[in-house]
mmCIF file of C-alpha atoms in Angstrom:
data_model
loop_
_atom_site.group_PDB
_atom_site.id
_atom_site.type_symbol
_atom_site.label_atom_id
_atom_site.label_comp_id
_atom_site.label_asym_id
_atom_site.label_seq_id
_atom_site.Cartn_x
_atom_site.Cartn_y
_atom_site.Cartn_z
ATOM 1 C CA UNK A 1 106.474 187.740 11.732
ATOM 2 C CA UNK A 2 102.693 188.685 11.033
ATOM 3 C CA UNK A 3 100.439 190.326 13.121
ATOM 4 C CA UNK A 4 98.187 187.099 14.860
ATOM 5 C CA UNK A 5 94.551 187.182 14.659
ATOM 6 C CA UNK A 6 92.159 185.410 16.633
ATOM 7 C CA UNK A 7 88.734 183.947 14.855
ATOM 8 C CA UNK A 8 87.859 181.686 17.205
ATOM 9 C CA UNK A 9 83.598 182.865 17.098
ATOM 10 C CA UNK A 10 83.770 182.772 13.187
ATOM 11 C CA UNK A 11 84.894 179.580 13.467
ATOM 12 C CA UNK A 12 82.327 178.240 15.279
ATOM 13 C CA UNK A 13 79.513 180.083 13.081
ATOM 14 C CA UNK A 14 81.553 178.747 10.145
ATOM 15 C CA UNK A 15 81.452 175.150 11.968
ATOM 16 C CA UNK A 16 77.974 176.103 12.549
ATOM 17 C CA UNK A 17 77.478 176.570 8.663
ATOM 18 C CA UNK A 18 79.541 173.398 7.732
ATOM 19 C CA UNK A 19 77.392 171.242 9.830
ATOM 20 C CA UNK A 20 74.292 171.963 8.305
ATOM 21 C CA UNK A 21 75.941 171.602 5.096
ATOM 22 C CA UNK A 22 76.791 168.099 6.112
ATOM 23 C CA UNK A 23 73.692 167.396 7.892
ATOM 24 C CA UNK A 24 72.047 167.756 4.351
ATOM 25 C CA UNK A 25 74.505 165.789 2.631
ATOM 26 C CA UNK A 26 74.234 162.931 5.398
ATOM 27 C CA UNK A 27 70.735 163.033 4.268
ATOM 28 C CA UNK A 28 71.443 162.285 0.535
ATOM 29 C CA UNK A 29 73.577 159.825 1.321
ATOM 30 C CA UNK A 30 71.453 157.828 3.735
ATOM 31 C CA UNK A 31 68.455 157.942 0.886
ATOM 32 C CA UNK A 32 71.137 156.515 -1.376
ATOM 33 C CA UNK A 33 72.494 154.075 0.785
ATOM 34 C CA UNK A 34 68.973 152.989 1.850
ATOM 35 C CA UNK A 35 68.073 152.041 -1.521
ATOM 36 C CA UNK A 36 71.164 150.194 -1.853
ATOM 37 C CA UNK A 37 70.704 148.342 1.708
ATOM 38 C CA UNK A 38 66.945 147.107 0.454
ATOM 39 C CA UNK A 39 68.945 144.927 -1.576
ATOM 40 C CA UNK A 40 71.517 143.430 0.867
ATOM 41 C CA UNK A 41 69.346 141.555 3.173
ATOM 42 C CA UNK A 42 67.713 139.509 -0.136
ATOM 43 C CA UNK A 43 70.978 139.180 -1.085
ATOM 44 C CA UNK A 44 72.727 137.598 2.135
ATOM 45 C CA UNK A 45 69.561 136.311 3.725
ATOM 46 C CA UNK A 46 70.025 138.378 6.792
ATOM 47 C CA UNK A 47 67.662 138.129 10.018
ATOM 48 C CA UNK A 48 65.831 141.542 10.774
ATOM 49 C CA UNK A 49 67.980 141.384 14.162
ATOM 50 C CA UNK A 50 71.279 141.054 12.641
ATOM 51 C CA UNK A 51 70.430 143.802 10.347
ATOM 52 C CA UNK A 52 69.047 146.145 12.947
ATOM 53 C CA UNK A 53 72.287 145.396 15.288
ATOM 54 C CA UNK A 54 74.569 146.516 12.004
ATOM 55 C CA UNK A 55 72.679 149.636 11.502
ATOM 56 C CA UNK A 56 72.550 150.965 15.042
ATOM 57 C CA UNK A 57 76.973 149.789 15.076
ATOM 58 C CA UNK A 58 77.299 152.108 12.122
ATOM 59 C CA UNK A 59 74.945 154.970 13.034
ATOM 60 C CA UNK A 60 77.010 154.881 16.716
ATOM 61 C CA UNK A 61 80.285 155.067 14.514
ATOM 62 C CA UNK A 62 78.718 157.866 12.406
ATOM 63 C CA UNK A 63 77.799 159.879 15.372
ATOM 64 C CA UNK A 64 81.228 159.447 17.338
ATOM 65 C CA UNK A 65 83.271 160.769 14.873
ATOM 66 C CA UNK A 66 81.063 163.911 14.131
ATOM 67 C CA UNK A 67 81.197 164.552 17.732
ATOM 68 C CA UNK A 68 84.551 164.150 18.128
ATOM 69 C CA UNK A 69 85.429 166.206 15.314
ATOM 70 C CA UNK A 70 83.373 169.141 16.726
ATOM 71 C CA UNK A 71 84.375 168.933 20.377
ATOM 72 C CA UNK A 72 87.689 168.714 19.328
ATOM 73 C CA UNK A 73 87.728 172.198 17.135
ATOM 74 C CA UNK A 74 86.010 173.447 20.246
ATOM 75 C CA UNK A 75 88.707 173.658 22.719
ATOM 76 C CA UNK A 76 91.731 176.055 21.823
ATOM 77 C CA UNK A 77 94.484 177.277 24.373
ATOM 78 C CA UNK A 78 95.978 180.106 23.915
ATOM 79 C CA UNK A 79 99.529 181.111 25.343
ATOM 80 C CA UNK A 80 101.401 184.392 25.611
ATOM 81 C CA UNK A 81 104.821 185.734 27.443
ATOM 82 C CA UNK A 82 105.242 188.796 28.647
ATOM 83 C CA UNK A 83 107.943 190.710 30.201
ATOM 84 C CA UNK A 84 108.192 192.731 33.687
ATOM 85 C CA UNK A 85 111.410 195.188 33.942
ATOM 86 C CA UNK A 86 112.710 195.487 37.782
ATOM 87 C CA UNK A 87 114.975 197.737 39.066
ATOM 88 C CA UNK A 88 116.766 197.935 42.432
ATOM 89 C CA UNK A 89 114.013 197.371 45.115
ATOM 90 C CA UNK A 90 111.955 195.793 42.912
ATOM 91 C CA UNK A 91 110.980 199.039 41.706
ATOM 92 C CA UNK A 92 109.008 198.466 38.047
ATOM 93 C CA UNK A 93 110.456 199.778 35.210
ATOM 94 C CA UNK A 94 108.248 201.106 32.333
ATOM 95 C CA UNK A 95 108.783 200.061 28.926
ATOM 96 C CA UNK A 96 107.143 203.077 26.948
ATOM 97 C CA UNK A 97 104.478 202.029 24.437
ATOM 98 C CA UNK A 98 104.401 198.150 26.418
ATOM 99 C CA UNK A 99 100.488 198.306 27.941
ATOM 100 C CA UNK A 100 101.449 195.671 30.195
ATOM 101 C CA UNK A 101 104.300 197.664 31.275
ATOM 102 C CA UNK A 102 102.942 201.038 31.690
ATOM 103 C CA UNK A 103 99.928 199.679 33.701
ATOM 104 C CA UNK A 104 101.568 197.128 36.172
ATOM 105 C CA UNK A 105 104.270 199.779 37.338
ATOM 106 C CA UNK A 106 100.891 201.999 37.755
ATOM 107 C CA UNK A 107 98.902 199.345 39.441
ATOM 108 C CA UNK A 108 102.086 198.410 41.832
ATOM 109 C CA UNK A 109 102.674 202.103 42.556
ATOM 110 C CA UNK A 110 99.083 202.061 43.510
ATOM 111 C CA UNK A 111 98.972 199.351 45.823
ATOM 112 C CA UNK A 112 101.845 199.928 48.257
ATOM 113 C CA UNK A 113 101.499 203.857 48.660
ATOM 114 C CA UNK A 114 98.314 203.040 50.133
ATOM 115 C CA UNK A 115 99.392 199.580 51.589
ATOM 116 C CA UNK A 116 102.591 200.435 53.380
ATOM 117 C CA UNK A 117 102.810 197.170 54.836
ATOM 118 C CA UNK A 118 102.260 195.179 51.328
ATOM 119 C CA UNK A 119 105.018 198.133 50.190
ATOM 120 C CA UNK A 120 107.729 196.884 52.283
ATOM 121 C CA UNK A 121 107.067 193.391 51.018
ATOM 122 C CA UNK A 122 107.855 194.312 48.055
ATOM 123 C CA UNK A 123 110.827 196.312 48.130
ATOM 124 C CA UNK A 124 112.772 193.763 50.239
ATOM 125 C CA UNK A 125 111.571 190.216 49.295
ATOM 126 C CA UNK A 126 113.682 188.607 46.633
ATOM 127 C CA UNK A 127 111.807 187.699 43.520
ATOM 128 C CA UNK A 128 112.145 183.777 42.144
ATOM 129 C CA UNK A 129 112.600 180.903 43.566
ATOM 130 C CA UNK A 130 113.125 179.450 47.425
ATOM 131 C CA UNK A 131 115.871 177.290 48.071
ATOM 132 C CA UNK A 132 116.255 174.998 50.538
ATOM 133 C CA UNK A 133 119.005 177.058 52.565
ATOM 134 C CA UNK A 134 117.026 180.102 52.857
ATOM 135 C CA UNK A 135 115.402 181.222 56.679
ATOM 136 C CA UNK A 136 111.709 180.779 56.830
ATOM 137 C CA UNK A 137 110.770 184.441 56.888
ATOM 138 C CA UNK A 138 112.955 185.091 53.992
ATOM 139 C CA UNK A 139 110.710 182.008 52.241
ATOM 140 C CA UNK A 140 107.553 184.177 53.231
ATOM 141 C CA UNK A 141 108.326 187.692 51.531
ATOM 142 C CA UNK A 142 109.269 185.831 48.527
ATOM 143 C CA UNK A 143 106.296 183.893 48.277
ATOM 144 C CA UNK A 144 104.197 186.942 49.396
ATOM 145 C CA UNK A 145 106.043 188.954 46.760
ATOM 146 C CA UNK A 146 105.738 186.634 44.135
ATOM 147 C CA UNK A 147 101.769 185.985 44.382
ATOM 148 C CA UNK A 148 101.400 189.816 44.256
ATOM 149 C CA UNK A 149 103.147 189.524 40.939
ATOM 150 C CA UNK A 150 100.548 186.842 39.970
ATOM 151 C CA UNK A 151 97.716 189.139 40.960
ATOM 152 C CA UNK A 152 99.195 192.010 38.977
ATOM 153 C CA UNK A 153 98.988 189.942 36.143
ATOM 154 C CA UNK A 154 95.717 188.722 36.613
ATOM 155 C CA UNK A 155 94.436 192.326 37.375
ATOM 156 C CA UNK A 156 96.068 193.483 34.332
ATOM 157 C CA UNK A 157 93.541 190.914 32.781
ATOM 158 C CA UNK A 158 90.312 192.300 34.360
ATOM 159 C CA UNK A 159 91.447 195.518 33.782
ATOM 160 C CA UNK A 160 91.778 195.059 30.200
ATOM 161 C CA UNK A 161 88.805 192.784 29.694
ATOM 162 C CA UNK A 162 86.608 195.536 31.578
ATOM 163 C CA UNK A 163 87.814 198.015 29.565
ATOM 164 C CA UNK A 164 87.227 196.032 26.477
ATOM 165 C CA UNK A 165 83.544 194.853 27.363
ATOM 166 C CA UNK A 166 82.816 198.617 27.773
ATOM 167 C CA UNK A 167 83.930 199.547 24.969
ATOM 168 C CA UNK A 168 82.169 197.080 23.017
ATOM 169 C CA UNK A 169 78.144 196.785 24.471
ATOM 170 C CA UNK A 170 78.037 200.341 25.867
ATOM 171 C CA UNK A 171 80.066 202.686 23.713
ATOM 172 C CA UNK A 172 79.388 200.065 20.684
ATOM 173 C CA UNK A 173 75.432 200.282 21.873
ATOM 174 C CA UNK A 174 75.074 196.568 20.750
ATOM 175 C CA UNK A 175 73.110 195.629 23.414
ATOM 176 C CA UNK A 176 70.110 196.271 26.161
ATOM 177 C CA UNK A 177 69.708 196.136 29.489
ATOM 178 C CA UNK A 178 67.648 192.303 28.658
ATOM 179 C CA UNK A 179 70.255 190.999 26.889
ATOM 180 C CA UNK A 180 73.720 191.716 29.073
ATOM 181 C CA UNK A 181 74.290 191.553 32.881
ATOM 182 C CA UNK A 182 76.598 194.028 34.758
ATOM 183 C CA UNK A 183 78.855 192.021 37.349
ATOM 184 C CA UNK A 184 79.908 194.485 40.424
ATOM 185 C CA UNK A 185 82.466 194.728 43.683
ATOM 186 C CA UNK A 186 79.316 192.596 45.699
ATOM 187 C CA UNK A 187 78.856 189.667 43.266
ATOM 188 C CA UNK A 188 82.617 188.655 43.472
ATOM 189 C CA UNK A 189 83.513 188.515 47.270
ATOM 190 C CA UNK A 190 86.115 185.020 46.806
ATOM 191 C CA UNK A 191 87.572 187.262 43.980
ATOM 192 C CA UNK A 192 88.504 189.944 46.140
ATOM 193 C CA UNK A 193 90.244 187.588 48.595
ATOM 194 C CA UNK A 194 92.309 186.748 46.634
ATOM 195 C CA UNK A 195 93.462 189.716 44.083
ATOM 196 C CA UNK A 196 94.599 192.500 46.532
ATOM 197 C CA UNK A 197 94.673 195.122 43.557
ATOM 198 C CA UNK A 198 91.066 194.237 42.924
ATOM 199 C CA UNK A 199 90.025 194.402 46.438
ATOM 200 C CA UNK A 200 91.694 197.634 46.971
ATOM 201 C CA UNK A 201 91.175 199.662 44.017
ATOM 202 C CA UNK A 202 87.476 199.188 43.238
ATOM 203 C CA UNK A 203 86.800 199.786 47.500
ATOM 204 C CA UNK A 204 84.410 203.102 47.903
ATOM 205 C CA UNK A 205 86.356 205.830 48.368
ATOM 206 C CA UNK A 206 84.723 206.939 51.628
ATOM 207 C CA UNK A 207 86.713 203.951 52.734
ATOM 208 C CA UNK A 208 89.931 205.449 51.880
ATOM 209 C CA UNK A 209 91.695 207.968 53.319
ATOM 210 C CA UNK A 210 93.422 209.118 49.660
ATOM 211 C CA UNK A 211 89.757 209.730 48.328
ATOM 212 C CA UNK A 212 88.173 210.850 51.111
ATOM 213 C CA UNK A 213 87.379 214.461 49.720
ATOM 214 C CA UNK A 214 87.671 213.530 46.329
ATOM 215 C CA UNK A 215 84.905 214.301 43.759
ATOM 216 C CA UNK A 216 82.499 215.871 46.354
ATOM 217 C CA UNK A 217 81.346 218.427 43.798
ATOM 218 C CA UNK A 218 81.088 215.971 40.786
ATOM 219 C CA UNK A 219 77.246 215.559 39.893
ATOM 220 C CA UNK A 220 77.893 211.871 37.800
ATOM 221 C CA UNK A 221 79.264 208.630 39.381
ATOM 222 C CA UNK A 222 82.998 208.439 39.335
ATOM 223 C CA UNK A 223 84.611 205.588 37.870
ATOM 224 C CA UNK A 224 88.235 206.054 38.431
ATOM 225 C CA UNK A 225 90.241 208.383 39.880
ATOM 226 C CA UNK A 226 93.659 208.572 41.070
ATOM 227 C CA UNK A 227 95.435 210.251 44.396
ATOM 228 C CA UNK A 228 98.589 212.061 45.061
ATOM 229 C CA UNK A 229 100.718 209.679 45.801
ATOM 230 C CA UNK A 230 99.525 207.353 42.803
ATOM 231 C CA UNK A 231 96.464 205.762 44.692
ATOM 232 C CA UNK A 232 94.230 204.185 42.181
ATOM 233 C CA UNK A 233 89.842 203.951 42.376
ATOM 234 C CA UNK A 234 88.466 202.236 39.777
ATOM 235 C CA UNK A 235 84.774 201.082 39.989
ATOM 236 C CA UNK A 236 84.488 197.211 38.961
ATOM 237 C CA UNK A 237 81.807 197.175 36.093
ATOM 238 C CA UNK A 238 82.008 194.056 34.238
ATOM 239 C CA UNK A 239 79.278 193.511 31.230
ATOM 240 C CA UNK A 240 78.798 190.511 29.993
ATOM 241 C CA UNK A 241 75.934 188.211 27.787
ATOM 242 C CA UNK A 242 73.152 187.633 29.843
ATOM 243 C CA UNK A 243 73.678 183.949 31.481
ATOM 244 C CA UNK A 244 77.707 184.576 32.113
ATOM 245 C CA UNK A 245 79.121 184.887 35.364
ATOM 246 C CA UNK A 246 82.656 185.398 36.386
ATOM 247 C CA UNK A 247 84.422 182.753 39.396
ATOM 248 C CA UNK A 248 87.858 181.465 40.518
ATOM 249 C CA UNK A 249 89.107 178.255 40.191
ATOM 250 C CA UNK A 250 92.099 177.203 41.911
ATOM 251 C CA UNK A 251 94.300 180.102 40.669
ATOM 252 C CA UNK A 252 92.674 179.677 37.332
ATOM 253 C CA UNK A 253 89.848 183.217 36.749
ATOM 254 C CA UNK A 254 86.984 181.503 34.844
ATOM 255 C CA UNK A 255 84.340 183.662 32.573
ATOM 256 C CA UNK A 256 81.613 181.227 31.862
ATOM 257 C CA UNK A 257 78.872 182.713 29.306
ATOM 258 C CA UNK A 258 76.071 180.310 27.566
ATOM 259 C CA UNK A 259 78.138 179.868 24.512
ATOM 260 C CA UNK A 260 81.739 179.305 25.846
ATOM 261 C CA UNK A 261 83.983 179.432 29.098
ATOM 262 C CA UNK A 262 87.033 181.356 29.100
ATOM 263 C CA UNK A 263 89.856 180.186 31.266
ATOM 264 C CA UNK A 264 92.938 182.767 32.197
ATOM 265 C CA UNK A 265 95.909 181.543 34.090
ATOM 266 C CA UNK A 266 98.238 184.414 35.617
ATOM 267 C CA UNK A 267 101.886 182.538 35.659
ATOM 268 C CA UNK A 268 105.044 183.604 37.284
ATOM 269 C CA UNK A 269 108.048 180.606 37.920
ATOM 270 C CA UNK A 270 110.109 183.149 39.158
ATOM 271 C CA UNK A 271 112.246 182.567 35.897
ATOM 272 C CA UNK A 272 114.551 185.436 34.591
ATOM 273 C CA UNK A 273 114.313 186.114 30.578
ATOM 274 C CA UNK A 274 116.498 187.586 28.255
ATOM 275 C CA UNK A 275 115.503 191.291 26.632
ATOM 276 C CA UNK A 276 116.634 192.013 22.736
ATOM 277 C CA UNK A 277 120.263 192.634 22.109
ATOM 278 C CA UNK A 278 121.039 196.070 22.734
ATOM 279 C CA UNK A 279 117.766 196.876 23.753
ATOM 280 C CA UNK A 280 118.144 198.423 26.943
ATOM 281 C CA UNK A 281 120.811 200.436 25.693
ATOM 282 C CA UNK A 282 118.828 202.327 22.186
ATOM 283 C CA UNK A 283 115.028 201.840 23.391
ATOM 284 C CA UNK A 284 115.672 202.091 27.456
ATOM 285 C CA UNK A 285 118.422 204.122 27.680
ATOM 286 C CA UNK A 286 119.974 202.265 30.782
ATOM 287 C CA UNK A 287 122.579 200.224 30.694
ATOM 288 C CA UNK A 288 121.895 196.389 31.049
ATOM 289 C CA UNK A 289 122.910 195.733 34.345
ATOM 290 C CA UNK A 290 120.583 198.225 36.096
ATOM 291 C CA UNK A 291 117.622 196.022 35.343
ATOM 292 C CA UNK A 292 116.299 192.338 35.774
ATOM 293 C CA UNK A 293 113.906 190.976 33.519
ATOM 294 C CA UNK A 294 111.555 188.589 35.108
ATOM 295 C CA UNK A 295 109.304 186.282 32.741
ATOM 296 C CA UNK A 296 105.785 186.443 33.121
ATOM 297 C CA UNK A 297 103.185 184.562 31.152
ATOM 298 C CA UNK A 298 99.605 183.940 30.700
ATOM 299 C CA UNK A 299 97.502 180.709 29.240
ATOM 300 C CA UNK A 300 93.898 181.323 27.616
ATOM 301 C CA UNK A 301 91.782 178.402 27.279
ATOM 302 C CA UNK A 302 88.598 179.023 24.980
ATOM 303 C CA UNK A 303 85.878 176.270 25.421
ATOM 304 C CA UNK A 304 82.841 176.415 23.302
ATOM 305 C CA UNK A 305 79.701 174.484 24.229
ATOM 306 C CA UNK A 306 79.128 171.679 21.800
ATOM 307 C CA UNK A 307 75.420 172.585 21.189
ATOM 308 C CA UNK A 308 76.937 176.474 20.252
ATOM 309 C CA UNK A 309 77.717 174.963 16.827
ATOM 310 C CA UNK A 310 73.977 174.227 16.210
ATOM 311 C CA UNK A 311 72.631 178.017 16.703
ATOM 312 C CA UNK A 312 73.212 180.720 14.099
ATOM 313 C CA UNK A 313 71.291 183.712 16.243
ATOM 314 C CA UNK A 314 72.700 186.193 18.650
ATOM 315 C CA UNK A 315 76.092 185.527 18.083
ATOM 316 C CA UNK A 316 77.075 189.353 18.270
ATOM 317 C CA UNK A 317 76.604 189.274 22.089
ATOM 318 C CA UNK A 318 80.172 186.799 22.065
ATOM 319 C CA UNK A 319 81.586 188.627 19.163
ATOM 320 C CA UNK A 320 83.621 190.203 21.517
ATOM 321 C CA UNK A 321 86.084 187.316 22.384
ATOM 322 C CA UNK A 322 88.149 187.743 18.970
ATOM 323 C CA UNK A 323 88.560 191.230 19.217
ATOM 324 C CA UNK A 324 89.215 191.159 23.373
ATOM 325 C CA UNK A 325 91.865 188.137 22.626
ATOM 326 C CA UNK A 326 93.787 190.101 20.016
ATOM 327 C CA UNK A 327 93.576 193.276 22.356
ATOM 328 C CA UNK A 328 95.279 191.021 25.234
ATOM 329 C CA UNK A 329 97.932 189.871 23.099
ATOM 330 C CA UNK A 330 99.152 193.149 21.482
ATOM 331 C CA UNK A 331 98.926 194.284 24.846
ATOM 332 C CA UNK A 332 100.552 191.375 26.924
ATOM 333 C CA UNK A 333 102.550 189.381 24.894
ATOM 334 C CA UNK A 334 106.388 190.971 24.309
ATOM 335 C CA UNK A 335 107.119 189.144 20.939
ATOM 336 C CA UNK A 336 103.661 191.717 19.788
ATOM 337 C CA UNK A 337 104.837 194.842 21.367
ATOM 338 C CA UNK A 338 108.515 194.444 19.496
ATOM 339 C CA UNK A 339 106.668 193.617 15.961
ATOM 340 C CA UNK A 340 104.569 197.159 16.849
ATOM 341 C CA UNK A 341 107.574 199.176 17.400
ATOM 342 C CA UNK A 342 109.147 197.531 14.563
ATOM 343 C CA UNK A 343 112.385 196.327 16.692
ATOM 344 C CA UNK A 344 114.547 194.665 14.393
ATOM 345 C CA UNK A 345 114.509 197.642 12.260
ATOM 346 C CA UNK A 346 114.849 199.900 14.698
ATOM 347 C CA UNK A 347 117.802 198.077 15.918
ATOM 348 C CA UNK A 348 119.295 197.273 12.546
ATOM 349 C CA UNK A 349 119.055 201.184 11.731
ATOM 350 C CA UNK A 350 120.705 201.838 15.480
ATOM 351 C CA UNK A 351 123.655 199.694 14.432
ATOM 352 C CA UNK A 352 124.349 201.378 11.445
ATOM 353 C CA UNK A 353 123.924 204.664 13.052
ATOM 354 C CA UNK A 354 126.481 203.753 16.408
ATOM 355 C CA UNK A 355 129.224 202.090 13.076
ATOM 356 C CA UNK A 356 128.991 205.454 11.449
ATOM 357 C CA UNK A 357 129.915 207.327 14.241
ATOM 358 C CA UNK A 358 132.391 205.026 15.313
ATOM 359 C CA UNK A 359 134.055 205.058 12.199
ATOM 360 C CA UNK A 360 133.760 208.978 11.774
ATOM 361 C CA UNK A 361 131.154 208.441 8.797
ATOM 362 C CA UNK A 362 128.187 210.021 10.823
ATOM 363 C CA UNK A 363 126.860 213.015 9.688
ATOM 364 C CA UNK A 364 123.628 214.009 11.669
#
């Protein structure tokens, strides 16, 4: 299995090339084919009407097919599966080297040593699925406990995309103040509603009793910090193209920019998945029945603007989708972090390794 790559802006600028290509072919062709038609009318003894209606029927067809071409190479949905490792009350279990992983068991620390009542949610509710048969307030802490899974996820997203965005206009200095937009805590207040991490982690720290003393003597503006007891602060700074905002709909969190939207829906079903073959035995350490794997997933949908096909400048201000997708799969998607660690040789050499010493071959 190769490592996947996503090209979906030089597409477009190579759409944009092939279009102009065949714009100036369509207009060698229509010189051709209008010295050819001066001919056809004599020939057939057409009225001027009849000829005008068959020219405007085959320009329509003409231009219905180009567009449906393009808009169709526009739209592209992208879908990845993660994994989240529980333990006994719900406790998350880090998979070293997993992003996803390592920052949700963070992010959920975070959130219910400051939120003790959000904490004991957690620990009791029963991931998955309600039954009929259950009680009513067993039905609420599962659903409770299963939208905060949802939220992780989708913070997980934020987190990553802020990170990424960051990375590339300010520490990649490829754009000014005229040509991006900084989205803050203020300009997102149905957002916060509804993502608890969000609402609680990027709060101002006068607000909260974990930072209350923290960074007094610090002469910049913090931008994350953590507490004692794992409390998280992390200022919400997102930078995007000038023209982009970012909104929720439904559950679905929506980056709209002038060129394309970007669509990212944080699943959970509540479904169980199955881990490797031995690999909670060589790369956990545990044995299998001390953790349950849930099955998390996320679904990308990338929709470019049909007139973005037609403009060739500026395009390094949206560069940053390719490069941000690929980050969130290597990141997100399981199948990625096993190629990364190189599983099925690891577990191929492990084999050998556990024979050897079974048989009395092993000398290490």
């Amino acid at each position: 299995m190769q490592k996947e790559k996503h090209d979906y802006i030089k597409g477009v600028e190579q759409l944009h090339r092939s279009t102009l290509e065949f714009a100036a072919i369509a207009v060698l062709l229509a010189l051709g084919v209008n010295l050819l038609s001066s001919a056809i009318p004599q020939a057939f003894s057409l009225t001027i009407n009849t000829i005008l209606g068959i020219g405007i029927l085959l320009v329509l067809v003409g231009v219905c097919y180009v567009m449906l071409r393009v808009v169709s190479s526009l739209s592209k949905t992208i879908k990845m599966e993660g994994v989240l490792l529980l333990s006994s009350n719900n406790e998350v279990r880090e998979i070293e080297r997993y992003r996803f992983s390592e920052e949700t068991r963070s992010h959920i620390k975070g959130l219910t040593s400051e939120n003790k009542a959000l904490a004991k949610t957690w620990q009791t509710a029963s991931l998955g699925f309600c039954d009929d048969e259950i009680d009513e307030t067993t039905r609420r802490l599962t659903n409770n406990a299963n939208k905060l899974v949802r939220e992780a996820i989708e913070y997980f997203v934020l987190s990553e995309l802020t990170l990424h965005l960051s990375e590339y206009f300010v520490s990649g200095v490829r754009a000014n103040n005229d040509a991006v937009v900084t989205v803050e805590r203020r300009d997102i207040p149905q957002l916060l509603l509804d993502n608890r991490f969000l609402e609680l982690f990027s709060k101002d720290m006068s607000e909260r009793e974990a930072f209350q003393y923290h960074g007094e003597d610090s002469p910049g503006k913090i931008v994350f910090a953590k507490g004692s007891e794992g409390e998280i602060y992390d200022n919400f700074e997102l930078v995007l193209p000038k023209g982009s905002s970012l909104s929720r709909h439904g559950t679905t969190l929506r980056i709209h920019t002038p060129r394309f939207t970007l669509d990212i829906d944080s699943i959970y079903k509540g479904y169980s998945t199955v881990l490797p073959r031995d690999f909670e035995e060589f790369y956990l350490g545990i044995p299998s029945n001390e953790v349950d794997a849930q099955q998390v997933n996320l679904r990308v949908t990338v929709s470019f603007r049909w007139w973005s096909v037609l403009s060739s400048r500026s395009w390094e201000y949206f560069a940053w989708l390719d490069s941000f997708l690929d980050r969130l799969h290597e990141s997100f998607h399981f199948d990625a972090f096993l190629l990364s660690i190189e599983w099925k040789t690891a577990h191929t050499t492990a084999i050998a390794i556990r024979n050897a010493k079974l048989s009395g071959k092993y000398v290490g």
